[in-house]
Amino acid sequence: MDVESALEIAGQPGNLEPSAVQRLEFRRNFREITKHSAVFFSGTIFTLLAGYFVKIYVARVLGPQRLGLYALGMTVVSFVQLFGLMGLPGTAARYVAVYNRTGNMDGLRALLSRSTTLILCLNAVLGGAMVLSRHWVADHIYHAPELARYMTLFALIMFLGALQVFYSQVIAGFKDIAKRTLITNFIGTPFVLLLTVLLLALGMGLRGYIVAQIVNAIVIVLLLARLTWRLTPTPAHFSLAPLAPLPPEILSFSGATFGMSALDFLVSQADKILLGFYLDARQLGIYVLASTLVAFMPVILQSINQMFAPAIAELHAQAQHEVLGKLFRTLTKWVLGATLPAALVAIVFAPPLMRIFGADFEPGWPVLVIGVLGQIVNCGVGSVGYLLLMSGNQNRLMRIQFISAALSIALSLMLIPLFGMVGAALSAAAINIGSNVWNLVEVNKCLRLSPGKQGYFALLLPTALAVGFLWALRVMTTSLEHQWMAILSGLVLSYAVFGAAAMCVALDADDRIMAHSAWIHMRNGFEKLAVRV
């Protein structure tokens, strides 16, 4: 029986026992998170699979040097975009959900109208500044004069990317991740991949690679803007009527989000910036490709966060702490269990996995191993950052990110000159692990929530068995000419062994009920999505 049926039978939620209400509320939230996250996850996997062979093609055509130049340009885009967004996407994700839930249409209209206008104006000015300063940035910061030739294109990416990020978070606030995923993954991904292959085949090189992303971004932004308009209630649509002033709490939250975004940029991009400064573009290209593979590891956690983040805001506002805690524990256990098999494959098969992109990229395999270890910890602690942010504890999160940013820069300055890209990977992984563990400690202090040790212990045996089988497969296939076959076989074997062991020893009664519910909603979501596609 689902939540709505149970409440209808009971007449009102108040007619149920408190524990029964909590169970129903937990299942309702879990079902909603699972349904939308499944679609987001399927879209991400579709993007991964569809783009994998194209990424191989791109890496082989452009080579490490050109990929390094692209990475340098994108660090400039990421830095400038910070000031073009001013923390507004995160603010929209939280307050669109709150205003829409409470029916505050005046506040919603003011938030959307003022935010959109500010983002358009800021990014137009900043894009012009990128173009005017292109030679200085290329010559004096990165010592790569060729980068200046592409800076105008990177400015367009920055402008369109800011709009895409903002509209994506607004749609997340409206809790329609499925339609957003349809646009960004199932429409945008095939389009940009086909365009990329076409332009590279025509000999346009790096310029063609960037142009393909610009054209795709234009299409995606238009579709996201249209969806945002349709999701926004009519009273909150843009009009020439006077706008209500934004309350101080929104301005404060936006400022805090901007500060955290700036600190997150320093944490996530310090390694690439300093690599570009100390080393050449070729080594940066190798490092960035390995880091891209690492970034795929927390895809399940990111999928869950798309819906769990606004759910945290709602449950915390309604003082549903028991429901929030149970969701956190259950989701964290599932995220870690679903991530470990793929992470183990990346670690065991790291050298041949990097070699698929070309022999020049194989030296990046230690970067892949180190980065994946850091992401295992990231998935193991769950959505701790969002728990702090969406519960009004953003100051704690900002303090952690501030210290992490300072340590990231210090470690990178110390390790990169000594160990090159391996030093950068060590710095990034250390900060990733340290900040996530600290976030978990703060969540436990202020919200009295933790994933629970029992969930970790339950996954030890499945992990050990998967490692054993993978290592045996790696030894037996060392001489195999086509290593991608061994990697694919390892991925299937890892999930099969881990899943079978987890079903026997790692799932409790609640997990089995939720697993059945999740499977039903994932299957229905995939069927509906297949019909749409």
Short mmCIF file of C-alpha atoms in Angstrom, two decimals:
data_model
loop_
_atom_site.label_atom_id
_atom_site.label_comp_id
_atom_site.label_asym_id
_atom_site.label_seq_id
_atom_site.Cartn_x
_atom_site.Cartn_y
_atom_site.Cartn_z
CA MET A 1 0.00 0.00 0.00
CA ASP A 2 1.44 3.42 -0.94
CA VAL A 3 1.35 6.56 1.19
CA GLU A 4 -1.61 8.21 -0.49
CA SER A 5 -3.76 5.10 -0.19
CA ALA A 6 -2.89 4.63 3.46
CA LEU A 7 -3.69 8.24 4.30
CA GLU A 8 -6.95 8.07 2.40
CA ILE A 9 -8.02 4.99 4.33
CA ALA A 10 -7.04 6.57 7.60
CA GLY A 11 -8.89 9.75 6.71
CA GLN A 12 -6.14 12.11 7.90
CA PRO A 13 -2.49 11.63 8.84
CA GLY A 14 -3.39 12.60 12.38
CA ASN A 15 -5.51 9.45 12.71
CA LEU A 16 -2.41 7.30 12.38
CA GLU A 17 0.11 6.44 15.07
CA PRO A 18 3.21 8.70 14.95
CA SER A 19 5.46 5.77 14.06
CA ALA A 20 3.11 4.79 11.22
CA VAL A 21 3.15 8.37 9.90
CA GLN A 22 6.94 8.36 9.96
CA ARG A 23 7.08 5.06 8.06
CA LEU A 24 4.65 6.35 5.45
CA GLU A 25 6.49 9.65 5.13
CA PHE A 26 9.79 7.78 4.77
CA ARG A 27 8.39 5.57 2.02
CA ARG A 28 6.82 8.54 0.22
CA ASN A 29 10.10 10.44 0.20
CA PHE A 30 12.11 7.36 -0.67
CA ARG A 31 9.79 6.57 -3.55
CA GLU A 32 9.95 10.10 -4.90
CA ILE A 33 13.73 10.29 -4.58
CA THR A 34 14.18 6.86 -6.16
CA LYS A 35 11.84 7.55 -9.06
CA HIS A 36 13.44 10.82 -10.16
CA SER A 37 16.97 9.77 -9.25
CA ALA A 38 16.55 6.62 -11.33
CA VAL A 39 15.72 8.70 -14.37
CA PHE A 40 18.64 11.04 -13.67
CA PHE A 41 20.93 8.05 -13.17
CA SER A 42 19.73 6.40 -16.37
CA GLY A 43 20.38 9.64 -18.22
CA THR A 44 23.88 9.86 -16.77
CA ILE A 45 24.63 6.26 -17.66
CA PHE A 46 23.29 6.88 -21.15
CA THR A 47 25.62 9.87 -21.41
CA LEU A 48 28.52 7.79 -20.13
CA LEU A 49 27.96 4.90 -22.52
CA ALA A 50 27.14 7.07 -25.51
CA GLY A 51 30.06 9.37 -24.86
CA TYR A 52 32.67 6.76 -23.95
CA PHE A 53 33.69 5.86 -27.47
CA VAL A 54 33.48 9.48 -28.57
CA LYS A 55 35.81 10.44 -25.69
CA ILE A 56 38.25 7.83 -26.93
CA TYR A 57 37.98 9.30 -30.42
CA VAL A 58 38.42 12.84 -29.13
CA ALA A 59 41.43 11.89 -26.99
CA ARG A 60 43.10 10.14 -29.91
CA VAL A 61 42.39 12.98 -32.37
CA LEU A 62 43.31 15.90 -30.11
CA GLY A 63 46.00 14.25 -28.01
CA PRO A 64 47.17 15.32 -24.54
CA GLN A 65 48.43 18.75 -25.68
CA ARG A 66 45.10 19.95 -27.09
CA LEU A 67 43.14 18.42 -24.25
CA GLY A 68 45.41 20.29 -21.88
CA LEU A 69 44.64 23.60 -23.65
CA TYR A 70 40.93 22.81 -23.38
CA ALA A 71 41.34 22.11 -19.66
CA LEU A 72 43.10 25.44 -19.17
CA GLY A 73 40.27 27.26 -20.91
CA MET A 74 37.67 25.51 -18.79
CA THR A 75 39.41 26.51 -15.58
CA VAL A 76 39.03 30.13 -16.71
CA VAL A 77 35.35 29.46 -17.51
CA SER A 78 34.77 27.92 -14.08
CA PHE A 79 36.46 30.81 -12.29
CA VAL A 80 34.59 33.56 -14.14
CA GLN A 81 31.30 31.70 -13.87
CA LEU A 82 31.54 31.91 -10.08
CA PHE A 83 30.99 35.65 -10.29
CA GLY A 84 28.38 35.27 -12.99
CA LEU A 85 26.18 33.09 -10.79
CA MET A 86 26.74 34.69 -7.36
CA GLY A 87 25.35 31.63 -5.57
CA LEU A 88 21.94 32.00 -7.26
CA PRO A 89 21.54 28.40 -8.54
CA GLY A 90 21.83 26.92 -5.05
CA THR A 91 19.50 29.59 -3.72
CA ALA A 92 16.97 28.78 -6.43
CA ALA A 93 17.11 25.04 -5.68
CA ARG A 94 16.18 25.68 -2.05
CA TYR A 95 13.75 28.59 -2.20
CA VAL A 96 11.89 27.58 -5.36
CA ALA A 97 10.98 24.39 -3.50
CA VAL A 98 9.99 26.32 -0.37
CA TYR A 99 7.98 29.05 -2.15
CA ASN A 100 6.24 26.58 -4.42
CA ARG A 101 5.36 24.31 -1.50
CA THR A 102 3.98 27.19 0.61
CA GLY A 103 2.21 28.93 -2.30
CA ASN A 104 4.21 32.17 -2.02
CA MET A 105 3.85 33.19 -5.68
CA ASP A 106 4.98 36.81 -5.15
CA GLY A 107 8.22 35.62 -3.60
CA LEU A 108 8.71 33.02 -6.33
CA ARG A 109 8.17 35.58 -9.12
CA ALA A 110 10.59 38.03 -7.51
CA LEU A 111 13.23 35.34 -7.03
CA LEU A 112 13.05 34.06 -10.62
CA SER A 113 12.79 37.48 -12.30
CA ARG A 114 15.55 39.19 -10.33
CA SER A 115 17.88 36.20 -10.53
CA THR A 116 17.49 35.76 -14.29
CA THR A 117 18.08 39.47 -14.96
CA LEU A 118 21.15 39.56 -12.75
CA ILE A 119 22.67 36.45 -14.34
CA LEU A 120 22.15 37.80 -17.88
CA CYS A 121 23.77 41.16 -17.08
CA LEU A 122 26.67 39.79 -15.05
CA ASN A 123 27.66 37.15 -17.56
CA ALA A 124 27.49 39.54 -20.50
CA VAL A 125 29.95 41.84 -18.75
CA LEU A 126 32.21 39.03 -17.58
CA GLY A 127 32.24 37.41 -21.01
CA GLY A 128 33.46 40.68 -22.49
CA ALA A 129 36.17 40.86 -19.84
CA MET A 130 37.34 37.34 -20.77
CA VAL A 131 37.74 38.37 -24.39
CA LEU A 132 39.59 41.60 -23.60
CA SER A 133 42.02 39.91 -21.21
CA ARG A 134 42.62 36.78 -23.30
CA HIS A 135 46.25 37.51 -24.22
CA TRP A 136 47.26 38.46 -20.70
CA VAL A 137 45.70 35.31 -19.22
CA ALA A 138 47.23 33.04 -21.86
CA ASP A 139 50.71 34.59 -21.75
CA HIS A 140 51.24 35.52 -18.13
CA ILE A 141 49.20 33.01 -16.13
CA TYR A 142 49.33 29.78 -18.12
CA HIS A 143 52.32 30.49 -20.40
CA ALA A 144 50.29 29.05 -23.29
CA PRO A 145 49.87 31.80 -25.95
CA GLU A 146 47.80 29.49 -28.16
CA LEU A 147 45.02 29.57 -25.57
CA ALA A 148 44.18 33.18 -26.53
CA ARG A 149 42.90 32.01 -29.94
CA TYR A 150 40.05 30.13 -28.26
CA MET A 151 39.14 32.52 -25.44
CA THR A 152 36.17 34.09 -27.26
CA LEU A 153 34.66 30.62 -27.68
CA PHE A 154 35.27 29.87 -24.00
CA ALA A 155 33.49 33.14 -23.11
CA LEU A 156 30.39 31.89 -24.99
CA ILE A 157 30.61 28.58 -23.11
CA MET A 158 30.75 30.52 -19.84
CA PHE A 159 27.68 32.64 -20.67
CA LEU A 160 25.54 29.73 -21.84
CA GLY A 161 26.78 27.47 -19.06
CA ALA A 162 25.68 29.97 -16.40
CA LEU A 163 22.13 29.98 -17.78
CA GLN A 164 22.10 26.19 -18.03
CA VAL A 165 23.24 25.75 -14.42
CA PHE A 166 20.66 28.24 -13.15
CA TYR A 167 17.69 26.79 -15.03
CA SER A 168 18.74 23.27 -14.06
CA GLN A 169 18.63 24.18 -10.37
CA VAL A 170 15.30 25.96 -10.74
CA ILE A 171 13.86 22.79 -12.27
CA ALA A 172 15.38 20.80 -9.40
CA GLY A 173 13.52 23.12 -7.03
CA PHE A 174 10.30 22.19 -8.84
CA LYS A 175 11.29 18.52 -8.39
CA ASP A 176 11.06 17.57 -12.05
CA ILE A 177 14.44 15.93 -12.53
CA ALA A 178 13.00 13.45 -15.06
CA LYS A 179 12.16 16.07 -17.68
CA ARG A 180 15.41 17.91 -17.08
CA THR A 181 17.30 14.66 -17.62
CA LEU A 182 15.39 14.02 -20.83
CA ILE A 183 16.58 17.39 -22.15
CA THR A 184 20.18 17.42 -20.94
CA ASN A 185 21.03 13.74 -21.39
CA PHE A 186 18.72 12.11 -23.90
CA ILE A 187 18.50 15.09 -26.25
CA GLY A 188 21.68 17.05 -25.55
CA THR A 189 24.10 14.12 -25.36
CA PRO A 190 23.41 12.48 -28.75
CA PHE A 191 23.32 15.90 -30.39
CA VAL A 192 26.66 17.09 -29.04
CA LEU A 193 28.35 13.73 -29.68
CA LEU A 194 27.24 13.62 -33.31
CA LEU A 195 28.25 17.24 -33.80
CA THR A 196 31.62 16.63 -32.16
CA VAL A 197 32.43 13.66 -34.39
CA LEU A 198 31.30 15.58 -37.48
CA LEU A 199 33.41 18.67 -36.77
CA LEU A 200 36.48 16.67 -35.78
CA ALA A 201 36.12 14.55 -38.92
CA LEU A 202 36.08 17.79 -40.94
CA GLY A 203 39.47 18.64 -39.46
CA MET A 204 38.36 21.51 -37.19
CA GLY A 205 40.37 20.16 -34.25
CA LEU A 206 40.01 21.82 -30.87
CA ARG A 207 37.97 24.68 -32.33
CA GLY A 208 35.43 22.19 -33.66
CA TYR A 209 35.28 20.45 -30.27
CA ILE A 210 34.46 23.74 -28.54
CA VAL A 211 31.98 24.88 -31.23
CA ALA A 212 30.04 21.61 -30.85
CA GLN A 213 29.59 22.33 -27.15
CA ILE A 214 28.47 25.91 -27.80
CA VAL A 215 25.81 24.88 -30.31
CA ASN A 216 24.59 22.16 -27.96
CA ALA A 217 24.47 24.61 -25.04
CA ILE A 218 22.27 26.99 -27.04
CA VAL A 219 19.77 24.20 -27.72
CA ILE A 220 19.78 22.98 -24.10
CA VAL A 221 19.37 26.46 -22.60
CA LEU A 222 16.36 27.17 -24.83
CA LEU A 223 14.71 23.87 -23.88
CA LEU A 224 15.43 24.32 -20.16
CA ALA A 225 14.07 27.88 -20.24
CA ARG A 226 10.88 26.63 -21.90
CA LEU A 227 10.48 23.86 -19.31
CA THR A 228 11.07 26.35 -16.47
CA TRP A 229 8.32 28.57 -17.85
CA ARG A 230 5.91 25.62 -18.03
CA LEU A 231 6.69 24.45 -14.49
CA THR A 232 6.38 27.92 -12.98
CA PRO A 233 2.83 28.64 -11.76
CA THR A 234 1.12 31.35 -13.82
CA PRO A 235 1.03 33.93 -10.97
CA ALA A 236 4.84 33.64 -10.74
CA HIS A 237 5.50 34.23 -14.44
CA PHE A 238 7.57 37.23 -15.49
CA SER A 239 5.53 40.43 -15.88
CA LEU A 240 6.01 44.19 -15.71
CA ALA A 241 4.22 44.37 -12.37
CA PRO A 242 6.35 45.56 -9.42
CA LEU A 243 8.45 42.86 -7.82
CA ALA A 244 8.47 42.09 -4.14
CA PRO A 245 11.84 42.73 -2.44
CA LEU A 246 13.90 39.65 -1.72
CA PRO A 247 13.95 38.88 2.00
CA PRO A 248 17.27 39.15 3.84
CA GLU A 249 17.43 35.38 4.35
CA ILE A 250 17.63 34.82 0.58
CA LEU A 251 20.37 37.40 0.17
CA SER A 252 22.25 35.88 3.09
CA PHE A 253 21.85 32.35 1.73
CA SER A 254 22.93 33.46 -1.74
CA GLY A 255 26.05 35.10 -0.29
CA ALA A 256 26.87 31.97 1.68
CA THR A 257 26.32 29.79 -1.37
CA PHE A 258 28.55 32.05 -3.45
CA GLY A 259 31.27 31.82 -0.81
CA MET A 260 30.99 28.05 -0.73
CA SER A 261 31.07 27.88 -4.53
CA ALA A 262 34.24 29.99 -4.55
CA LEU A 263 35.84 27.75 -1.95
CA ASP A 264 34.69 24.65 -3.80
CA PHE A 265 36.30 26.04 -6.94
CA LEU A 266 39.60 26.43 -5.12
CA VAL A 267 39.35 22.89 -3.76
CA SER A 268 38.37 21.29 -7.07
CA GLN A 269 40.40 23.41 -9.49
CA ALA A 270 43.56 24.28 -7.55
CA ASP A 271 45.28 21.13 -8.80
CA LYS A 272 44.54 21.90 -12.46
CA ILE A 273 45.49 25.57 -12.17
CA LEU A 274 48.81 24.78 -10.52
CA LEU A 275 49.51 21.92 -12.93
CA GLY A 276 49.00 24.35 -15.79
CA PHE A 277 51.39 26.77 -14.10
CA TYR A 278 54.16 24.32 -13.11
CA LEU A 279 53.92 21.72 -15.88
CA ASP A 280 53.03 21.69 -19.57
CA ALA A 281 49.64 21.31 -21.27
CA ARG A 282 50.42 17.70 -22.26
CA GLN A 283 50.70 16.45 -18.66
CA LEU A 284 47.64 18.47 -17.74
CA GLY A 285 45.73 16.74 -20.55
CA ILE A 286 46.64 13.32 -19.15
CA TYR A 287 45.67 14.39 -15.65
CA VAL A 288 42.33 15.84 -16.77
CA LEU A 289 41.37 12.67 -18.65
CA ALA A 290 42.09 10.54 -15.57
CA SER A 291 40.18 13.03 -13.41
CA THR A 292 37.22 12.80 -15.81
CA LEU A 293 37.05 9.05 -15.22
CA VAL A 294 37.27 9.65 -11.47
CA ALA A 295 34.38 12.11 -11.70
CA PHE A 296 32.12 9.31 -12.96
CA MET A 297 32.50 7.36 -9.70
CA PRO A 298 30.02 9.36 -7.56
CA VAL A 299 27.36 9.37 -10.29
CA ILE A 300 24.88 7.46 -8.09
CA LEU A 301 25.43 9.86 -5.19
CA GLN A 302 24.92 12.81 -7.54
CA SER A 303 21.73 11.22 -8.88
CA ILE A 304 20.35 10.80 -5.36
CA ASN A 305 21.33 14.35 -4.39
CA GLN A 306 19.19 15.82 -7.18
CA MET A 307 16.06 14.88 -5.26
CA PHE A 308 17.38 14.38 -1.75
CA ALA A 309 18.60 17.99 -1.49
CA PRO A 310 15.15 19.64 -1.73
CA ALA A 311 13.70 16.81 0.38
CA ILE A 312 16.18 17.70 3.14
CA ALA A 313 14.95 21.31 3.11
CA GLU A 314 11.31 20.22 3.36
CA LEU A 315 11.79 17.55 6.03
CA HIS A 316 13.98 19.79 8.16
CA ALA A 317 11.44 22.64 7.91
CA GLN A 318 8.69 20.22 8.99
CA ALA A 319 10.83 18.86 11.88
CA GLN A 320 10.66 15.32 10.41
CA HIS A 321 14.05 14.42 11.88
CA GLU A 322 13.39 10.69 12.25
CA VAL A 323 12.35 10.40 8.61
CA LEU A 324 15.36 12.45 7.50
CA GLY A 325 17.75 10.29 9.51
CA LYS A 326 16.36 7.04 8.18
CA LEU A 327 16.51 8.34 4.60
CA PHE A 328 20.12 9.41 5.13
CA ARG A 329 21.19 6.03 6.50
CA THR A 330 19.37 4.00 3.86
CA LEU A 331 20.44 6.11 0.91
CA THR A 332 24.08 6.24 2.03
CA LYS A 333 24.27 2.46 2.35
CA TRP A 334 22.73 2.01 -1.09
CA VAL A 335 24.94 4.61 -2.72
CA LEU A 336 28.12 3.07 -1.34
CA GLY A 337 27.05 -0.47 -2.22
CA ALA A 338 26.13 0.51 -5.78
CA THR A 339 29.38 2.46 -6.30
CA LEU A 340 31.95 0.01 -4.90
CA PRO A 341 31.87 -2.58 -7.75
CA ALA A 342 32.63 0.02 -10.43
CA ALA A 343 35.27 1.66 -8.23
CA LEU A 344 37.01 -1.67 -7.68
CA VAL A 345 37.14 -2.29 -11.43
CA ALA A 346 38.71 1.15 -12.00
CA ILE A 347 41.38 0.42 -9.39
CA VAL A 348 42.26 -3.13 -10.47
CA PHE A 349 42.22 -2.35 -14.22
CA ALA A 350 43.59 1.20 -14.04
CA PRO A 351 46.55 0.87 -16.50
CA PRO A 352 44.63 -0.84 -19.33
CA LEU A 353 41.66 1.48 -18.73
CA MET A 354 43.83 4.55 -19.35
CA ARG A 355 45.58 2.87 -22.29
CA ILE A 356 42.26 2.58 -24.15
CA PHE A 357 42.42 6.34 -24.79
CA GLY A 358 45.86 6.02 -26.33
CA ALA A 359 49.30 4.94 -25.17
CA ASP A 360 50.16 8.56 -24.30
CA PHE A 361 47.54 8.53 -21.53
CA GLU A 362 48.68 5.38 -19.68
CA PRO A 363 51.01 7.29 -17.29
CA GLY A 364 47.87 8.74 -15.72
CA TRP A 365 46.77 5.45 -14.13
CA PRO A 366 48.07 6.34 -10.61
CA VAL A 367 45.93 9.49 -10.78
CA LEU A 368 42.91 7.30 -11.51
CA VAL A 369 43.57 4.94 -8.58
CA ILE A 370 44.20 7.72 -6.07
CA GLY A 371 41.14 9.68 -7.19
CA VAL A 372 38.83 6.66 -7.02
CA LEU A 373 39.92 5.94 -3.44
CA GLY A 374 38.93 9.47 -2.51
CA GLN A 375 35.54 9.08 -4.18
CA ILE A 376 34.83 5.88 -2.26
CA VAL A 377 35.02 7.90 0.95
CA ASN A 378 32.87 10.61 -0.64
CA CYS A 379 30.13 8.07 -1.41
CA GLY A 380 30.62 6.35 1.94
CA VAL A 381 29.62 9.42 3.96
CA GLY A 382 26.62 10.24 1.76
CA SER A 383 24.95 13.62 1.25
CA VAL A 384 26.60 15.32 4.22
CA GLY A 385 27.29 18.59 2.43
CA TYR A 386 23.67 18.96 1.37
CA LEU A 387 22.50 18.05 4.86
CA LEU A 388 24.41 21.04 6.23
CA LEU A 389 23.45 23.38 3.40
CA MET A 390 19.74 22.59 3.18
CA SER A 391 19.22 22.55 6.95
CA GLY A 392 20.44 26.11 7.43
CA ASN A 393 23.90 25.12 8.67
CA GLN A 394 25.70 26.65 5.69
CA ASN A 395 28.11 28.52 7.97
CA ARG A 396 29.54 25.23 9.20
CA LEU A 397 29.91 24.04 5.63
CA MET A 398 31.56 27.29 4.61
CA ARG A 399 34.10 27.02 7.42
CA ILE A 400 35.02 23.51 6.31
CA GLN A 401 35.34 24.57 2.69
CA PHE A 402 37.42 27.61 3.59
CA ILE A 403 39.96 25.54 5.49
CA SER A 404 39.86 22.82 2.82
CA ALA A 405 40.58 25.41 0.11
CA ALA A 406 43.59 26.75 2.01
CA LEU A 407 44.91 23.24 2.62
CA SER A 408 44.29 22.28 -1.01
CA ILE A 409 46.42 25.14 -2.27
CA ALA A 410 49.13 24.45 0.30
CA LEU A 411 49.28 20.72 -0.49
CA SER A 412 49.26 21.33 -4.23
CA LEU A 413 52.08 23.87 -3.94
CA MET A 414 54.07 21.34 -1.93
CA LEU A 415 53.34 18.11 -3.84
CA ILE A 416 53.04 19.14 -7.51
CA PRO A 417 56.65 20.39 -7.87
CA LEU A 418 57.84 17.12 -6.28
CA PHE A 419 55.57 14.50 -7.83
CA GLY A 420 53.87 16.24 -10.77
CA MET A 421 50.37 15.01 -11.60
CA VAL A 422 50.59 12.25 -8.96
CA GLY A 423 51.19 14.96 -6.37
CA ALA A 424 48.13 16.80 -7.63
CA ALA A 425 46.07 13.61 -7.31
CA LEU A 426 47.32 13.01 -3.77
CA SER A 427 46.40 16.55 -2.78
CA ALA A 428 42.91 16.35 -4.32
CA ALA A 429 42.16 12.96 -2.74
CA ALA A 430 43.41 14.03 0.69
CA ILE A 431 41.21 17.13 0.66
CA ASN A 432 38.24 15.12 -0.64
CA ILE A 433 38.56 12.58 2.17
CA GLY A 434 39.30 15.11 4.90
CA SER A 435 36.49 17.53 4.04
CA ASN A 436 33.88 14.78 3.71
CA VAL A 437 34.81 13.21 7.03
CA TRP A 438 34.68 16.66 8.66
CA ASN A 439 31.27 17.29 7.08
CA LEU A 440 30.07 14.02 8.59
CA VAL A 441 31.31 15.05 12.03
CA GLU A 442 29.45 18.37 11.76
CA VAL A 443 26.25 16.64 10.61
CA ASN A 444 26.45 14.41 13.65
CA LYS A 445 26.99 17.41 15.93
CA CYS A 446 24.21 19.69 14.72
CA LEU A 447 21.65 17.21 13.32
CA ARG A 448 22.50 14.08 15.32
CA LEU A 449 22.62 12.04 12.11
CA SER A 450 25.11 9.42 10.96
CA PRO A 451 25.15 6.63 8.34
CA GLY A 452 25.65 3.94 10.99
CA LYS A 453 28.60 1.56 11.35
CA GLN A 454 26.49 -1.52 10.74
CA GLY A 455 25.93 -0.56 7.12
CA TYR A 456 29.68 -0.32 6.51
CA PHE A 457 30.46 -3.65 8.17
CA ALA A 458 27.74 -5.36 6.13
CA LEU A 459 29.55 -4.43 2.91
CA LEU A 460 32.97 -5.81 3.91
CA LEU A 461 32.40 -9.39 2.77
CA PRO A 462 30.88 -8.45 -0.63
CA THR A 463 33.80 -6.05 -1.20
CA ALA A 464 36.42 -8.66 -0.32
CA LEU A 465 34.84 -11.25 -2.61
CA ALA A 466 34.60 -8.79 -5.50
CA VAL A 467 38.27 -7.79 -5.10
CA GLY A 468 39.36 -11.42 -5.11
CA PHE A 469 37.45 -12.30 -8.27
CA LEU A 470 38.60 -9.12 -10.05
CA TRP A 471 42.25 -9.68 -9.20
CA ALA A 472 42.05 -13.26 -10.50
CA LEU A 473 40.47 -12.01 -13.73
CA ARG A 474 43.16 -9.33 -14.08
CA VAL A 475 45.95 -11.91 -13.75
CA MET A 476 44.31 -14.28 -16.25
CA THR A 477 43.74 -11.58 -18.88
CA THR A 478 47.08 -9.76 -18.69
CA SER A 479 48.11 -11.01 -22.13
CA LEU A 480 44.72 -10.37 -23.73
CA GLU A 481 45.12 -8.14 -26.78
CA HIS A 482 41.80 -6.33 -26.41
CA GLN A 483 41.86 -5.22 -22.77
CA TRP A 484 38.47 -3.52 -23.04
CA MET A 485 36.94 -7.01 -23.10
CA ALA A 486 38.59 -7.82 -19.78
CA ILE A 487 37.43 -4.51 -18.29
CA LEU A 488 33.85 -5.05 -19.42
CA SER A 489 33.90 -8.62 -18.12
CA GLY A 490 35.30 -7.36 -14.82
CA LEU A 491 32.51 -4.81 -14.48
CA VAL A 492 29.83 -7.47 -14.99
CA LEU A 493 31.61 -9.92 -12.67
CA SER A 494 32.14 -7.29 -9.97
CA TYR A 495 28.46 -6.33 -9.80
CA ALA A 496 27.35 -9.97 -9.98
CA VAL A 497 29.60 -11.14 -7.14
CA PHE A 498 29.07 -8.05 -5.00
CA GLY A 499 25.30 -8.05 -5.55
CA ALA A 500 24.89 -11.74 -4.77
CA ALA A 501 26.92 -11.45 -1.57
CA ALA A 502 25.11 -8.27 -0.53
CA MET A 503 21.70 -9.90 -0.98
CA CYS A 504 22.77 -12.66 1.39
CA VAL A 505 24.49 -10.69 4.15
CA ALA A 506 24.10 -6.91 3.71
CA LEU A 507 20.37 -6.22 3.32
CA ASP A 508 18.06 -6.03 6.31
CA ALA A 509 14.25 -6.23 6.23
CA ASP A 510 13.81 -2.51 5.50
CA ASP A 511 16.41 -2.69 2.73
CA ARG A 512 14.57 -5.55 1.04
CA ILE A 513 11.27 -3.68 1.14
CA MET A 514 12.90 -0.56 -0.23
CA ALA A 515 14.79 -2.55 -2.85
CA HIS A 516 11.52 -3.99 -4.13
CA SER A 517 9.93 -0.54 -4.18
CA ALA A 518 12.96 1.02 -5.88
CA TRP A 519 13.02 -1.68 -8.54
CA ILE A 520 9.35 -1.16 -9.35
CA HIS A 521 9.72 2.60 -9.71
CA MET A 522 12.99 2.34 -11.64
CA ARG A 523 11.41 -0.13 -14.05
CA ASN A 524 8.33 2.03 -14.52
CA GLY A 525 10.48 5.13 -14.95
CA PHE A 526 12.64 3.46 -17.59
CA GLU A 527 9.56 2.21 -19.45
CA LYS A 528 7.99 5.68 -19.51
CA LEU A 529 11.28 7.24 -20.54
CA ALA A 530 11.71 4.69 -23.33
CA VAL A 531 8.26 5.59 -24.65
CA ARG A 532 9.14 9.30 -24.63
CA VAL A 533 12.48 8.74 -26.34
#
